[in-house]
Amino acid sequence: MRSRRALLYMPGDNWKMITKSITLGVDSICMDMEDGAAVNKKAEARATIAKALRELDFGTSEKLARINSVGSGWEREDIDAVLPYRPDGIVIPKVESYEHVEWAGKIIESAELKYGWQVNSIRILIGIETARGILNLKEIISHPRLDAVIFGGEDFAASIGATRTKDAMELLYARQAVIIACAAHDIQPLDIVTIDYKDIEALRAESEFGARLGFLGKQIIHPAQVEPVQTAFTPGADAIAYARRIVETFEASQKEGRGAYSLDGKMIDMPLLRNAQKVLARAKAAGKI
Ligand code: COA
Ligand code: MG
């Protein structure tokens, strides 16, 4: 699965930001027709995204288009405008049911068949950002075309009537619900946007906290956020070295018939091996090993 440490949004009608985004070395680029595009700019956003998919070389960055939510009345025209130009994935915001994902899944599959593209090659990423979305996550998450769940912190706070704070404790339960659902289905969980984009230290701290919780990446809104976020979601050299030592010593200890053993004064057994293997998989996906 593709590494999405940082997913950068920009309004889909903003050609300048789209052309800038492809120079940034960011893992994922998400051209937005939803809340980033003003109500009187929806048509322009559709046409601009279609042009970008047709004309620009995104290099190794993933190219995504975010449509308006299912039921908004804009979603059908949004998806029809961009699908023929073969984005890597469609982002559906404010998903609240399995049927919302299935609606897009059917349209995407018929495009894949029509154009002769491999079935399932265009992925779906969903926004879970309402109370209903969290409640119905158990069914939603089982959709076979899903690649990532994006947790929308601001929308979720509005949905439950929470006041946003800097440490985001009001979002902790929902963030963990997303992580747990994703872990059960091998899907990537992506964390909240840090909207105070000028405060890079706060961004680093929030990214590191999200990574410790189990998120694999984070949404961003400004070029200055690319490096801090991609770094926070890439295992560091020390973490990689330690994970390698666990894998090596675990094997030796198993051969000697010991399930648990001591390394640097700490008990190591199967769960620590599994975590070490995850660290190495993340490092590999990020091209670090
Ligand atoms: N993607 C690509 N390029 C971006 C960008 C983005 N999200 N945000 C800013 N830039 C570019 C600007 O065009 C500018 O380019 P230039 O140096 O070539 O002129 C440069 O980065 C510096 O931008 P800056 O002046 O610091 O930002 P701003 O004050 O113009 O805009 C925001 C600030 C938050 C309004 C803007 O970053 C933005 O619109 N972000 C995306 C918001 C969005 O999509 N929200 C919906 C999803 S949550
Ligand atoms: Mg939102």
Coordinates of N, CA and C in Angstrom, one line a residue, residues 117-215:
W117 N -9.3 0.1 -17.6 CA -8.3 0.2 -16.5 C -8.6 -1.0 -15.6
Q118 N -7.5 -1.4 -14.9 CA -7.6 -2.5 -14.0 C -8.7 -2.2 -13.0
V119 N -9.6 -3.2 -12.7 CA -10.7 -3.0 -11.7 C -10.0 -2.9 -10.3
N120 N -10.5 -2.0 -9.6 CA -10.0 -1.7 -8.2 C -8.7 -0.9 -8.2
S121 N -8.3 -0.4 -9.4 CA -7.0 0.4 -9.4 C -7.2 1.8 -8.9
I122 N -8.4 2.3 -9.0 CA -8.7 3.6 -8.4 C -9.3 3.4 -7.0
R123 N -8.5 4.0 -6.1 CA -8.9 3.7 -4.7 C -9.9 4.7 -4.1
I124 N -10.5 4.4 -3.0 CA -11.3 5.3 -2.3 C -10.8 5.7 -0.9
L125 N -10.7 6.9 -0.6 CA -10.3 7.4 0.7 C -11.6 8.1 1.3
I126 N -11.9 7.9 2.5 CA -13.1 8.5 3.1 C -12.8 9.5 4.2
G127 N -13.6 10.5 4.3 CA -13.5 11.3 5.5 C -14.6 10.8 6.5
I128 N -14.1 10.6 7.8 CA -15.0 10.3 8.9 C -14.9 11.5 9.8
E129 N -16.0 12.2 9.8 CA -15.9 13.5 10.5 C -17.3 13.9 11.1
T130 N -18.2 13.0 11.3 CA -19.4 13.3 12.0 C -19.7 12.2 13.0
A131 N -20.6 12.5 13.9 CA -21.0 11.5 14.9 C -21.5 10.2 14.3
R132 N -22.4 10.3 13.2 CA -22.9 9.1 12.5 C -21.7 8.3 11.9
G133 N -20.8 9.0 11.4 CA -19.6 8.4 10.7 C -18.9 7.5 11.7
I134 N -18.7 8.0 12.9 CA -18.0 7.2 14.0 C -18.9 6.0 14.4
L135 N -20.2 6.3 14.6 CA -21.1 5.2 15.0 C -21.1 4.0 14.0
N136 N -21.1 4.4 12.7 CA -21.3 3.4 11.6 C -20.0 2.9 11.1
L137 N -18.9 3.2 11.7 CA -17.5 2.9 11.2 C -17.4 1.4 11.0
K138 N -17.9 0.6 11.9 CA -17.8 -0.9 11.8 C -18.2 -1.4 10.5
E139 N -19.3 -0.9 9.9 CA -19.8 -1.4 8.6 C -19.0 -0.7 7.5
I140 N -18.9 0.6 7.6 CA -18.2 1.4 6.6 C -16.8 0.8 6.2
I141 N -16.1 0.5 7.3 CA -14.7 0.1 7.1 C -14.5 -1.2 6.4
S142 N -15.5 -2.0 6.2 CA -15.4 -3.3 5.5 C -15.5 -3.2 4.0
H143 N -15.6 -2.0 3.5 CA -15.7 -1.8 2.0 C -14.4 -2.2 1.4
P144 N -14.4 -3.1 0.4 CA -13.2 -3.6 -0.2 C -12.3 -2.6 -0.9
R145 N -12.9 -1.5 -1.3 CA -12.1 -0.5 -2.1 C -11.4 0.5 -1.3
L146 N -11.7 0.5 0.0 CA -11.1 1.5 0.9 C -9.6 1.4 1.1
D147 N -9.0 2.5 1.1 CA -7.5 2.6 1.3 C -7.1 3.3 2.5
A148 N -7.9 4.3 2.9 CA -7.6 5.2 4.0 C -8.8 5.8 4.6
V149 N -8.7 6.1 5.9 CA -9.8 6.9 6.5 C -9.1 8.1 7.1
I150 N -9.7 9.3 6.7 CA -9.2 10.6 7.1 C -10.1 11.1 8.2
F151 N -9.6 11.4 9.3 CA -10.4 11.9 10.4 C -10.4 13.4 10.4
G152 N -11.6 14.0 10.2 CA -11.8 15.4 10.1 C -12.1 16.0 11.5
G153 N -11.1 16.6 12.1 CA -11.2 17.1 13.5 C -12.2 18.3 13.7
E154 N -12.1 19.2 12.7 CA -13.0 20.4 12.9 C -14.4 20.1 12.7
D155 N -14.7 19.3 11.6 CA -16.1 18.9 11.3 C -16.6 18.0 12.4
F156 N -15.8 17.1 13.0 CA -16.3 16.3 14.0 C -16.6 17.1 15.3
A157 N -15.7 18.0 15.6 CA -16.0 18.9 16.8 C -17.4 19.6 16.6
A158 N -17.6 20.1 15.4 CA -18.8 20.8 15.1 C -20.0 19.8 15.2
S159 N -19.8 18.6 14.8 CA -20.9 17.6 14.8 C -21.3 17.2 16.2
I160 N -20.4 17.1 17.1 CA -20.7 16.7 18.5 C -20.9 17.9 19.4
G161 N -20.6 19.1 19.0 CA -20.7 20.3 19.8 C -19.5 20.4 20.8
A162 N -18.3 19.9 20.4 CA -17.1 20.1 21.3 C -16.4 21.4 21.0
T163 N -15.7 21.9 22.0 CA -14.9 23.1 21.8 C -13.5 22.6 21.5
R164 N -12.9 23.0 20.4 CA -11.5 22.6 20.0 C -10.5 23.2 20.9
T165 N -9.6 22.4 21.4 CA -8.5 22.9 22.2 C -7.2 22.5 21.5
K166 N -6.1 23.1 22.0 CA -4.8 22.8 21.4 C -4.4 21.4 21.6
D167 N -4.6 20.8 22.8 CA -4.2 19.4 23.0 C -5.2 18.4 22.4
A168 N -6.3 18.9 21.9 CA -7.3 18.0 21.2 C -7.9 16.8 22.0
M169 N -7.9 16.9 23.3 CA -8.4 15.8 24.1 C -9.9 15.5 23.8
E170 N -10.6 16.6 23.3 CA -12.0 16.4 23.0 C -12.2 15.5 21.8
L171 N -11.1 15.2 21.0 CA -11.2 14.4 19.8 C -10.6 13.0 20.1
L172 N -10.0 12.7 21.2 CA -9.2 11.5 21.4 C -10.0 10.2 21.2
Y173 N -11.2 10.1 21.7 CA -12.0 8.9 21.6 C -12.2 8.6 20.1
A174 N -12.6 9.6 19.4 CA -13.0 9.4 18.0 C -11.7 9.1 17.2
R175 N -10.6 9.8 17.5 CA -9.3 9.5 16.8 C -9.0 8.0 17.0
Q176 N -9.1 7.5 18.2 CA -8.7 6.2 18.5 C -9.7 5.2 17.9
A177 N -11.0 5.6 17.8 CA -12.0 4.7 17.1 C -11.6 4.5 15.7
V178 N -11.1 5.6 15.0 CA -10.7 5.5 13.6 C -9.5 4.6 13.5
I179 N -8.5 4.8 14.4 CA -7.3 4.0 14.3 C -7.6 2.5 14.5
I180 N -8.5 2.2 15.5 CA -8.8 0.8 15.8 C -9.5 0.1 14.6
A181 N -10.5 0.8 14.0 CA -11.2 0.3 12.8 C -10.2 0.0 11.7
C182 N -9.4 1.0 11.5 CA -8.4 0.8 10.4 C -7.4 -0.3 10.6
A183 N -7.0 -0.5 11.9 CA -6.0 -1.5 12.2 C -6.6 -2.9 11.9
A184 N -7.9 -3.0 12.2 CA -8.6 -4.3 12.1 C -8.8 -4.7 10.6
H185 N -8.7 -3.7 9.7 CA -8.9 -4.0 8.2 C -7.7 -3.6 7.4
D186 N -6.5 -3.3 8.0 CA -5.3 -3.0 7.3 C -5.5 -1.8 6.3
I187 N -6.1 -0.8 6.9 CA -6.4 0.5 6.2 C -5.7 1.6 6.9
Q188 N -5.3 2.6 6.1 CA -4.5 3.7 6.7 C -5.3 4.7 7.4
P189 N -5.0 5.0 8.7 CA -5.7 6.1 9.3 C -4.9 7.4 9.2
L190 N -5.6 8.5 8.8 CA -4.9 9.8 8.6 C -5.5 10.8 9.6
D191 N -4.6 11.5 10.2 CA -5.0 12.4 11.4 C -5.4 13.8 10.9
I192 N -5.9 14.6 11.9 CA -6.5 15.9 11.8 C -5.5 16.9 11.2
V193 N -6.1 18.0 10.6 CA -5.3 19.1 10.1 C -4.9 20.0 11.3
T194 N -3.7 20.5 11.3 CA -3.3 21.6 12.2 C -3.6 22.9 11.5
I195 N -4.7 23.5 11.9 CA -5.1 24.7 11.1 C -4.2 25.9 11.4
D196 N -3.5 25.9 12.5 CA -2.6 27.1 12.8 C -1.3 26.8 12.1
Y197 N -1.3 27.0 10.8 CA -0.2 26.6 9.9 C 1.1 27.3 10.1
K198 N 1.0 28.4 10.8 CA 2.3 29.2 11.0 C 3.1 28.6 12.2
D199 N 2.4 27.8 13.1 CA 3.0 27.3 14.3 C 3.6 25.9 14.0
I200 N 4.9 25.9 13.5 CA 5.5 24.7 13.1 C 5.8 23.8 14.3
E201 N 6.2 24.4 15.4 CA 6.4 23.5 16.6 C 5.2 22.8 17.1
A202 N 4.1 23.5 17.1 CA 2.8 22.8 17.5 C 2.5 21.7 16.5
L203 N 2.8 22.0 15.2 CA 2.5 21.0 14.2 C 3.4 19.7 14.4
R204 N 4.7 19.9 14.7 CA 5.5 18.8 15.0 C 5.0 18.0 16.2
A205 N 4.6 18.7 17.3 CA 4.2 18.0 18.5 C 2.9 17.2 18.2
E206 N 1.9 17.9 17.5 CA 0.7 17.2 17.2 C 0.9 16.0 16.2
S207 N 1.8 16.1 15.3 CA 2.2 15.0 14.4 C 2.8 13.8 15.2
E208 N 3.7 14.2 16.1 CA 4.4 13.1 16.8 C 3.4 12.4 17.7
F209 N 2.5 13.2 18.3 CA 1.4 12.5 19.2 C 0.5 11.6 18.3
G210 N 0.1 12.1 17.2 CA -0.7 11.3 16.3 C 0.0 10.0 15.8
A211 N 1.3 10.1 15.5 CA 2.1 8.9 15.2 C 2.1 7.9 16.3
R212 N 2.3 8.5 17.5 CA 2.3 7.6 18.7 C 1.0 6.9 18.9
L213 N -0.1 7.6 18.6 CA -1.4 6.9 18.8 C -1.6 5.8 17.8
G214 N -0.9 5.9 16.6 CA -1.1 4.8 15.6 C -1.5 5.3 14.2
F215 N -1.7 6.7 14.1 CA -1.9 7.2 12.8 C -0.7 7.0 11.9

